[in-house]
PDB file of C-alpha atoms in Angstrom:
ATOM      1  CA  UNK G   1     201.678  -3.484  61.269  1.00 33.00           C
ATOM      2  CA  UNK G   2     203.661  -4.783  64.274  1.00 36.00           C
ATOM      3  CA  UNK G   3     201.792  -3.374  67.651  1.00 35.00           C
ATOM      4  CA  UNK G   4     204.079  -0.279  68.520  1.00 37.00           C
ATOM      5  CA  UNK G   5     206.257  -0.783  71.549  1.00 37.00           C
ATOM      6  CA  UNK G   6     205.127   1.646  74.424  1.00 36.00           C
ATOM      7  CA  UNK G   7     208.487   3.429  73.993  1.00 35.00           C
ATOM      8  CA  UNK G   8     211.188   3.381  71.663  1.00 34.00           C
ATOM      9  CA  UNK G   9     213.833   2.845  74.147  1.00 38.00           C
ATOM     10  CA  UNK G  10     211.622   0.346  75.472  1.00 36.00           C
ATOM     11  CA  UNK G  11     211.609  -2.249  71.942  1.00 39.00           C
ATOM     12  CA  UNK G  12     214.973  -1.438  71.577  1.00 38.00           C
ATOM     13  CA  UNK G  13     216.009  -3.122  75.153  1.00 40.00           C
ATOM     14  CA  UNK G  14     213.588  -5.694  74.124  1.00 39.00           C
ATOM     15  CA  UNK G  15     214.774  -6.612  70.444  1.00 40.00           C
ATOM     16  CA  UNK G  16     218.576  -6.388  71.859  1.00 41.00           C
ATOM     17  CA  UNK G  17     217.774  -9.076  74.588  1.00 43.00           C
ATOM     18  CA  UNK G  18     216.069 -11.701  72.761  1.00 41.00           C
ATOM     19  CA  UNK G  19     217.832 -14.122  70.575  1.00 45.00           C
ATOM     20  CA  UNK G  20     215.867 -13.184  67.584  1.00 43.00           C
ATOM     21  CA  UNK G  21     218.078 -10.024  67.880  1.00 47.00           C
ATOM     22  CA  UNK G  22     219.969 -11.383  65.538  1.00 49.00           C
ATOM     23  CA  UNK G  23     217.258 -11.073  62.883  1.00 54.00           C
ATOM     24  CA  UNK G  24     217.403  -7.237  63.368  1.00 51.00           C
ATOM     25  CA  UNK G  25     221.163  -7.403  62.962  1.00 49.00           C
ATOM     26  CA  UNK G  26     221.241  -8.683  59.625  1.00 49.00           C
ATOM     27  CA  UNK G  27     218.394  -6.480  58.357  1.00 51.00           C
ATOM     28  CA  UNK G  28     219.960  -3.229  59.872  1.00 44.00           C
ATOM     29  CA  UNK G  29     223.437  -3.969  59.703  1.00 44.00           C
ATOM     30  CA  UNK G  30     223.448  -4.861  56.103  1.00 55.00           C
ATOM     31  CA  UNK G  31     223.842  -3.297  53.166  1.00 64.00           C
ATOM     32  CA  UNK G  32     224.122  -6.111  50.274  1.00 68.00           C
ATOM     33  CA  UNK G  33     220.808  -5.107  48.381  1.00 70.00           C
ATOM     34  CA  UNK G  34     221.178  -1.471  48.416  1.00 75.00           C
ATOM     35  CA  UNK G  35     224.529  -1.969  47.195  1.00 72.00           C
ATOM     36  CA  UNK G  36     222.870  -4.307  44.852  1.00 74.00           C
ATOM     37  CA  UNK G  37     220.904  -1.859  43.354  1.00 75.00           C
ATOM     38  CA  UNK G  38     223.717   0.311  42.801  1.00 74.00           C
ATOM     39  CA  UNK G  39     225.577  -2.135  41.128  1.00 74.00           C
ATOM     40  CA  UNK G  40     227.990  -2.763  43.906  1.00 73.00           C
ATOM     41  CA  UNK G  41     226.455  -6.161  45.342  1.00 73.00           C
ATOM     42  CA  UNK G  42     229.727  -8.191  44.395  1.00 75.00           C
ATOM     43  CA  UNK G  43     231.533  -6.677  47.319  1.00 77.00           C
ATOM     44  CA  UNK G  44     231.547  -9.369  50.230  1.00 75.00           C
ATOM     45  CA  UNK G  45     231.830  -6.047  53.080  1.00 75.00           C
ATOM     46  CA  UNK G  46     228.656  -5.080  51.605  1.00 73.00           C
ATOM     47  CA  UNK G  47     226.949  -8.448  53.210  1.00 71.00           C
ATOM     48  CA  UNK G  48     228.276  -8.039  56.836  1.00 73.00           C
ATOM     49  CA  UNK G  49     226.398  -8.174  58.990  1.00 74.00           C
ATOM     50  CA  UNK G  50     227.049  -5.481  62.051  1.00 74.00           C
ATOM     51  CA  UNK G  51     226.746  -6.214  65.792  1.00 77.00           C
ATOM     52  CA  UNK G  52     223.966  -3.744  66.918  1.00 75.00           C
ATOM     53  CA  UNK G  53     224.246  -0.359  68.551  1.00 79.00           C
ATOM     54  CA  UNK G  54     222.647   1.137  71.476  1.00 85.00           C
ATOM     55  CA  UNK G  55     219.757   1.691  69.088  1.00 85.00           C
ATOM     56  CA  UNK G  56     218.517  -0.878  67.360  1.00 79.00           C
ATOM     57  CA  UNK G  57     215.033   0.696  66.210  1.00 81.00           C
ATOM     58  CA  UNK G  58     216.717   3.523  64.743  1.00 86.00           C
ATOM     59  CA  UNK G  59     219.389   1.184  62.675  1.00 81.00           C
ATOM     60  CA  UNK G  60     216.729  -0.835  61.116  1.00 79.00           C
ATOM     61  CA  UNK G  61     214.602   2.451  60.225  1.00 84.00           C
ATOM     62  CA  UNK G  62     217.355   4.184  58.670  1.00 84.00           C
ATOM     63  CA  UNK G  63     218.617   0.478  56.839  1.00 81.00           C
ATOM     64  CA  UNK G  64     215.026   0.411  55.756  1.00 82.00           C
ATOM     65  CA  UNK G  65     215.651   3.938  54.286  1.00 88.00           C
ATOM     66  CA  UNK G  66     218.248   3.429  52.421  1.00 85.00           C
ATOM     67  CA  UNK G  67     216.900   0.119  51.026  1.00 84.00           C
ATOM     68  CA  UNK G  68     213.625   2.103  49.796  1.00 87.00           C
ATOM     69  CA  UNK G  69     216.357   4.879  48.083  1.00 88.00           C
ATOM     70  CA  UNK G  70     218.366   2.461  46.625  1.00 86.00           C
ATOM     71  CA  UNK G  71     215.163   0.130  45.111  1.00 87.00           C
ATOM     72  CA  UNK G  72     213.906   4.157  43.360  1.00 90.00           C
ATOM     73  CA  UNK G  73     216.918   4.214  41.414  1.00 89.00           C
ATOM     74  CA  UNK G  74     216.495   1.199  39.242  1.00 90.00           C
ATOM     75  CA  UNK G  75     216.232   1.711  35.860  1.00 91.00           C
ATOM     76  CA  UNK G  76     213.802  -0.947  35.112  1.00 93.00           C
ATOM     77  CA  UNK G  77     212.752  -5.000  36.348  1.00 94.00           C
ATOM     78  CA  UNK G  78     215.651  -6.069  34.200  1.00 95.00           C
ATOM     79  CA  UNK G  79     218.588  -4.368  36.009  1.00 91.00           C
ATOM     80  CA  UNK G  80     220.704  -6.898  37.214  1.00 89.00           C
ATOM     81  CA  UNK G  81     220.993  -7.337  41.127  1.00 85.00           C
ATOM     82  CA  UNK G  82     224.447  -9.049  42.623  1.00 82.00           C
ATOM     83  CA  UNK G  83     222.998 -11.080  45.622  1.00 80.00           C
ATOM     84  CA  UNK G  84     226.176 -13.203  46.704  1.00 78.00           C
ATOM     85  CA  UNK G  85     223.873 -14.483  49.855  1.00 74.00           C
ATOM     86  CA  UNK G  86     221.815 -16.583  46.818  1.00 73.00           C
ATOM     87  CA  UNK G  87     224.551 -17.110  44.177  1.00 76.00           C
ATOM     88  CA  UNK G  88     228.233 -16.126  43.797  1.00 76.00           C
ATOM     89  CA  UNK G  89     228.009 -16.650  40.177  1.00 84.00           C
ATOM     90  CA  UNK G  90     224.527 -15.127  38.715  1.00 85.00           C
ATOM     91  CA  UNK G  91     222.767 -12.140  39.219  1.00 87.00           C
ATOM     92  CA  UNK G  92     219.233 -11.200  39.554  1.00 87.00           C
ATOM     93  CA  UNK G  93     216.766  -9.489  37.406  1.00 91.00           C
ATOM     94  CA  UNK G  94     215.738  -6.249  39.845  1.00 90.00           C
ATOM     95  CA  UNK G  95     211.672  -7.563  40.149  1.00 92.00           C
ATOM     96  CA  UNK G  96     213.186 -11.021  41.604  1.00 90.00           C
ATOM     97  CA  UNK G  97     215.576  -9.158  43.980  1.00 87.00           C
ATOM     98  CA  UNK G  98     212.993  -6.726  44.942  1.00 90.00           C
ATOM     99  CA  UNK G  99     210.678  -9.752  45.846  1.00 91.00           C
ATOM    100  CA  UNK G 100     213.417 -11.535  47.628  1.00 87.00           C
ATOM    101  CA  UNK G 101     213.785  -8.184  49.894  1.00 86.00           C
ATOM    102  CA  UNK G 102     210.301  -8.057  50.293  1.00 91.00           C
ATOM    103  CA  UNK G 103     209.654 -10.900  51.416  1.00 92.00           C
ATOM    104  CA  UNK G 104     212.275 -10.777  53.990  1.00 87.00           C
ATOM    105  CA  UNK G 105     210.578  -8.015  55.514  1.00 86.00           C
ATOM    106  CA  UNK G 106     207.129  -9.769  55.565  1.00 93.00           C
ATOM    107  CA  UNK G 107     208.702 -12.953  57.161  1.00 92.00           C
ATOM    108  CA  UNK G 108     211.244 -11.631  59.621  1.00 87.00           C
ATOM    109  CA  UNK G 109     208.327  -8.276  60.725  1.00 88.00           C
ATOM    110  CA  UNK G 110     206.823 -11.597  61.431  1.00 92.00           C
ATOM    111  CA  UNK G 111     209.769 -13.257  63.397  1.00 87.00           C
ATOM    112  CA  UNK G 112     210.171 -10.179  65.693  1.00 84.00           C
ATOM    113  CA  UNK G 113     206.899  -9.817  66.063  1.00 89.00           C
ATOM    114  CA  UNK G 114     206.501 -13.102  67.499  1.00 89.00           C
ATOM    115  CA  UNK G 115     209.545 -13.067  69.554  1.00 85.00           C
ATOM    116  CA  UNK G 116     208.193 -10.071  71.124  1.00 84.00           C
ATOM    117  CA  UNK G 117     204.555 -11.115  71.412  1.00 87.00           C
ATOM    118  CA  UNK G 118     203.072  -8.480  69.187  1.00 89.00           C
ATOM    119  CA  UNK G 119     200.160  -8.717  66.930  1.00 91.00           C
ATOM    120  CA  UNK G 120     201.221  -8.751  63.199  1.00 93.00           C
ATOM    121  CA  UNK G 121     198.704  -7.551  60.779  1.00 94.00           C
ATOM    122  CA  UNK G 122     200.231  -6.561  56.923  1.00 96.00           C
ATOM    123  CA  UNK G 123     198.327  -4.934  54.512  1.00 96.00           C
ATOM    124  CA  UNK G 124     196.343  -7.315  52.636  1.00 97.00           C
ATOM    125  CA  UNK G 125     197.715  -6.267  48.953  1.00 96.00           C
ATOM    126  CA  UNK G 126     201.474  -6.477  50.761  1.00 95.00           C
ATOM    127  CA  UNK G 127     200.659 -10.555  51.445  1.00 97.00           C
ATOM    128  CA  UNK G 128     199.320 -10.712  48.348  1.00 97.00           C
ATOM    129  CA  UNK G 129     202.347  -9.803  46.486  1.00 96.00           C
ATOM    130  CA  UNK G 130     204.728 -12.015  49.009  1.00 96.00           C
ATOM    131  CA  UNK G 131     202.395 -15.027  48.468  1.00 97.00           C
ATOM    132  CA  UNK G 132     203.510 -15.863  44.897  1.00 96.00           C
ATOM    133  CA  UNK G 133     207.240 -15.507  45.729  1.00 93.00           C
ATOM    134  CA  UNK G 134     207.129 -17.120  49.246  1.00 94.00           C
ATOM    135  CA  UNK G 135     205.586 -20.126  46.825  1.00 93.00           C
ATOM    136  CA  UNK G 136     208.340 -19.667  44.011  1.00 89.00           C
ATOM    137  CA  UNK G 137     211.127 -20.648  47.188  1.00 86.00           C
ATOM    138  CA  UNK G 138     211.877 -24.435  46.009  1.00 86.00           C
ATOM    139  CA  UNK G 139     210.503 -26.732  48.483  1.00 89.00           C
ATOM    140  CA  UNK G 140     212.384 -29.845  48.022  1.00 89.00           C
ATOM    141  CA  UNK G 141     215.654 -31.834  49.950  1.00 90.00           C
ATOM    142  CA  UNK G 142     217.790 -28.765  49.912  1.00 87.00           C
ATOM    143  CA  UNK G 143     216.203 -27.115  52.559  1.00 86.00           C
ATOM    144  CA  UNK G 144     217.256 -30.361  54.674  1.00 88.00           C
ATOM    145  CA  UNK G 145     221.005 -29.133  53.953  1.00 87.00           C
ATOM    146  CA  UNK G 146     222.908 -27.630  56.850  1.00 86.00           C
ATOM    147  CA  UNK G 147     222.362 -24.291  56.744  1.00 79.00           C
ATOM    148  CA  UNK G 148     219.770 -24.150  54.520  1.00 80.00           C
ATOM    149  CA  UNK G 149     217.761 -20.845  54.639  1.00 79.00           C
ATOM    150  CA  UNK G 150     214.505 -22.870  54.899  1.00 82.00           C
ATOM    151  CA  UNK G 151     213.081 -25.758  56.456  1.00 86.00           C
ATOM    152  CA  UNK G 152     210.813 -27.867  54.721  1.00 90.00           C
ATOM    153  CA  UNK G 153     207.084 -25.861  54.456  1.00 86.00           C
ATOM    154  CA  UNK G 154     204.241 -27.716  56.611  1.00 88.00           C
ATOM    155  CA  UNK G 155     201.318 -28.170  55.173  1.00 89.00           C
ATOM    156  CA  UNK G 156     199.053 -24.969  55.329  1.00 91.00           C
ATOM    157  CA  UNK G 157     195.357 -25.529  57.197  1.00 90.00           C
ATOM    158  CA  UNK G 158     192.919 -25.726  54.975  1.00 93.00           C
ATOM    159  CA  UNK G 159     191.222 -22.363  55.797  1.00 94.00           C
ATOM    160  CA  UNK G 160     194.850 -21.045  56.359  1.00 95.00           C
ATOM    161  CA  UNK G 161     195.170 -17.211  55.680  1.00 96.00           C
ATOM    162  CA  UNK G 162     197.528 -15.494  53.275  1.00 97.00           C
ATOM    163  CA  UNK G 163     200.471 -14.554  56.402  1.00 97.00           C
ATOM    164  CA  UNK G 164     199.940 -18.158  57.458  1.00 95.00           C
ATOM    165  CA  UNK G 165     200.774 -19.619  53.903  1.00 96.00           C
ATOM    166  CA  UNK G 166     203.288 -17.752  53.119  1.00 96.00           C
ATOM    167  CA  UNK G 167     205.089 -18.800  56.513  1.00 95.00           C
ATOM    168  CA  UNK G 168     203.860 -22.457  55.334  1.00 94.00           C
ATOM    169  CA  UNK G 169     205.688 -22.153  52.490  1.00 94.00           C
ATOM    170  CA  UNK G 170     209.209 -20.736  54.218  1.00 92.00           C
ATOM    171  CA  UNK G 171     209.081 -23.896  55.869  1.00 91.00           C
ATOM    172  CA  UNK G 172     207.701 -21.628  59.799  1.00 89.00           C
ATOM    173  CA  UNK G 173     204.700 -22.837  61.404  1.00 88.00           C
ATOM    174  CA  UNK G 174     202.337 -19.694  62.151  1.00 87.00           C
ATOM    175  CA  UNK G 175     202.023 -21.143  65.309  1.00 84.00           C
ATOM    176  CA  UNK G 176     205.302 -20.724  66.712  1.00 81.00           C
ATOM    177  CA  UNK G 177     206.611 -21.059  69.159  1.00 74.00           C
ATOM    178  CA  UNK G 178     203.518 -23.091  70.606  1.00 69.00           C
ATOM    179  CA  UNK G 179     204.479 -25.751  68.092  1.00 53.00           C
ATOM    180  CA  UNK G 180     207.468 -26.376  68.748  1.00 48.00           C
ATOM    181  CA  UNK G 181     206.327 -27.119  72.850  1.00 48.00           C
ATOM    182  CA  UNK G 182     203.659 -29.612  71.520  1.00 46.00           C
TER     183      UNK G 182
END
């Protein structure tokens, strides 16, 4: 888990100030994979992403929330997910979307966490269930495109642990931001 903030108030000034801010944004202010799991993914308001409040904590608690409500109503692995932020044409079997979601919140806990100099520690079994899909993410010339979600994955350390690969494999250096001042 990400080190606590000493006060609520306190992360939220912090989260709101830094530039990464924008990470919180998208996962509090959307509302695409709930909506997803309901069936109602198609709907482009559903992937808008919302300027932050005056609370930013609370928004990505109560996103988080709904996400977990919405993910207990599926049927089965099969249900089919609308995510139009992957394809406007297809849709997803529910285990894939489910894994896509979770390993945004591995990788972007992780982006925060960083930004705000916290120590990141996940539950072991949680990186081992983001491992295989962080590694299922084609790593090939598309993630050179503009906009590409991903930059190409460096090459994990040998003796690399299971965060570090999976960021390897997203195409982020664990070390950040140290690596990008060398």
């Amino acid at each position: 888990m990400v080190r606590p903030c000493a006060s609520r108030t306190g992360c939220s000034a912090a989260i709101s100030a830094r530039p990464r801010g924008t990470t919180i944004a998208a996962r509090s202010g959307r509302r695409g994979r709930p909506a997803g799991a309901r069936g109602e993914g198609r709907e482009p308001a559903h992937w808008a992403v919302r300027p932050l409040g005056t609370d930013p904590v609370g928004e990505y608690t109560a996103a988080a929330e709904k996400v977990i409500a919405a993910f207990a109503t599926v049927e089965g692995p099969d249900q089919a997910f609308a995510l139009p932020e992957f394809s406007a044409t297809r849709t997803f079997r529910a285990a894939r979307a489910i894994g896509f979601h979770l390993i945004d919140y591995v990788v972007h806990s992780w982006d925060v966490a960083r930004t705000l100099d916290l120590a990141y520690t996940p539950a072991p079994e949680l990186l081992r269930a983001a491992l295989p899909i962080a590694r299922a993410v084609p790593d090939d010339d598309s993630r050179l495109a503009p906009g590409s979600a991903f930059r190409p994955g460096p090459a994990a350390a040998e003796d690399a642990d299971t965060l570090e690969r999976i960021l390897a494999a997203l195409g982020r250096s664990p070390h950040w931001p140290e690596a990008l001042s060398s």
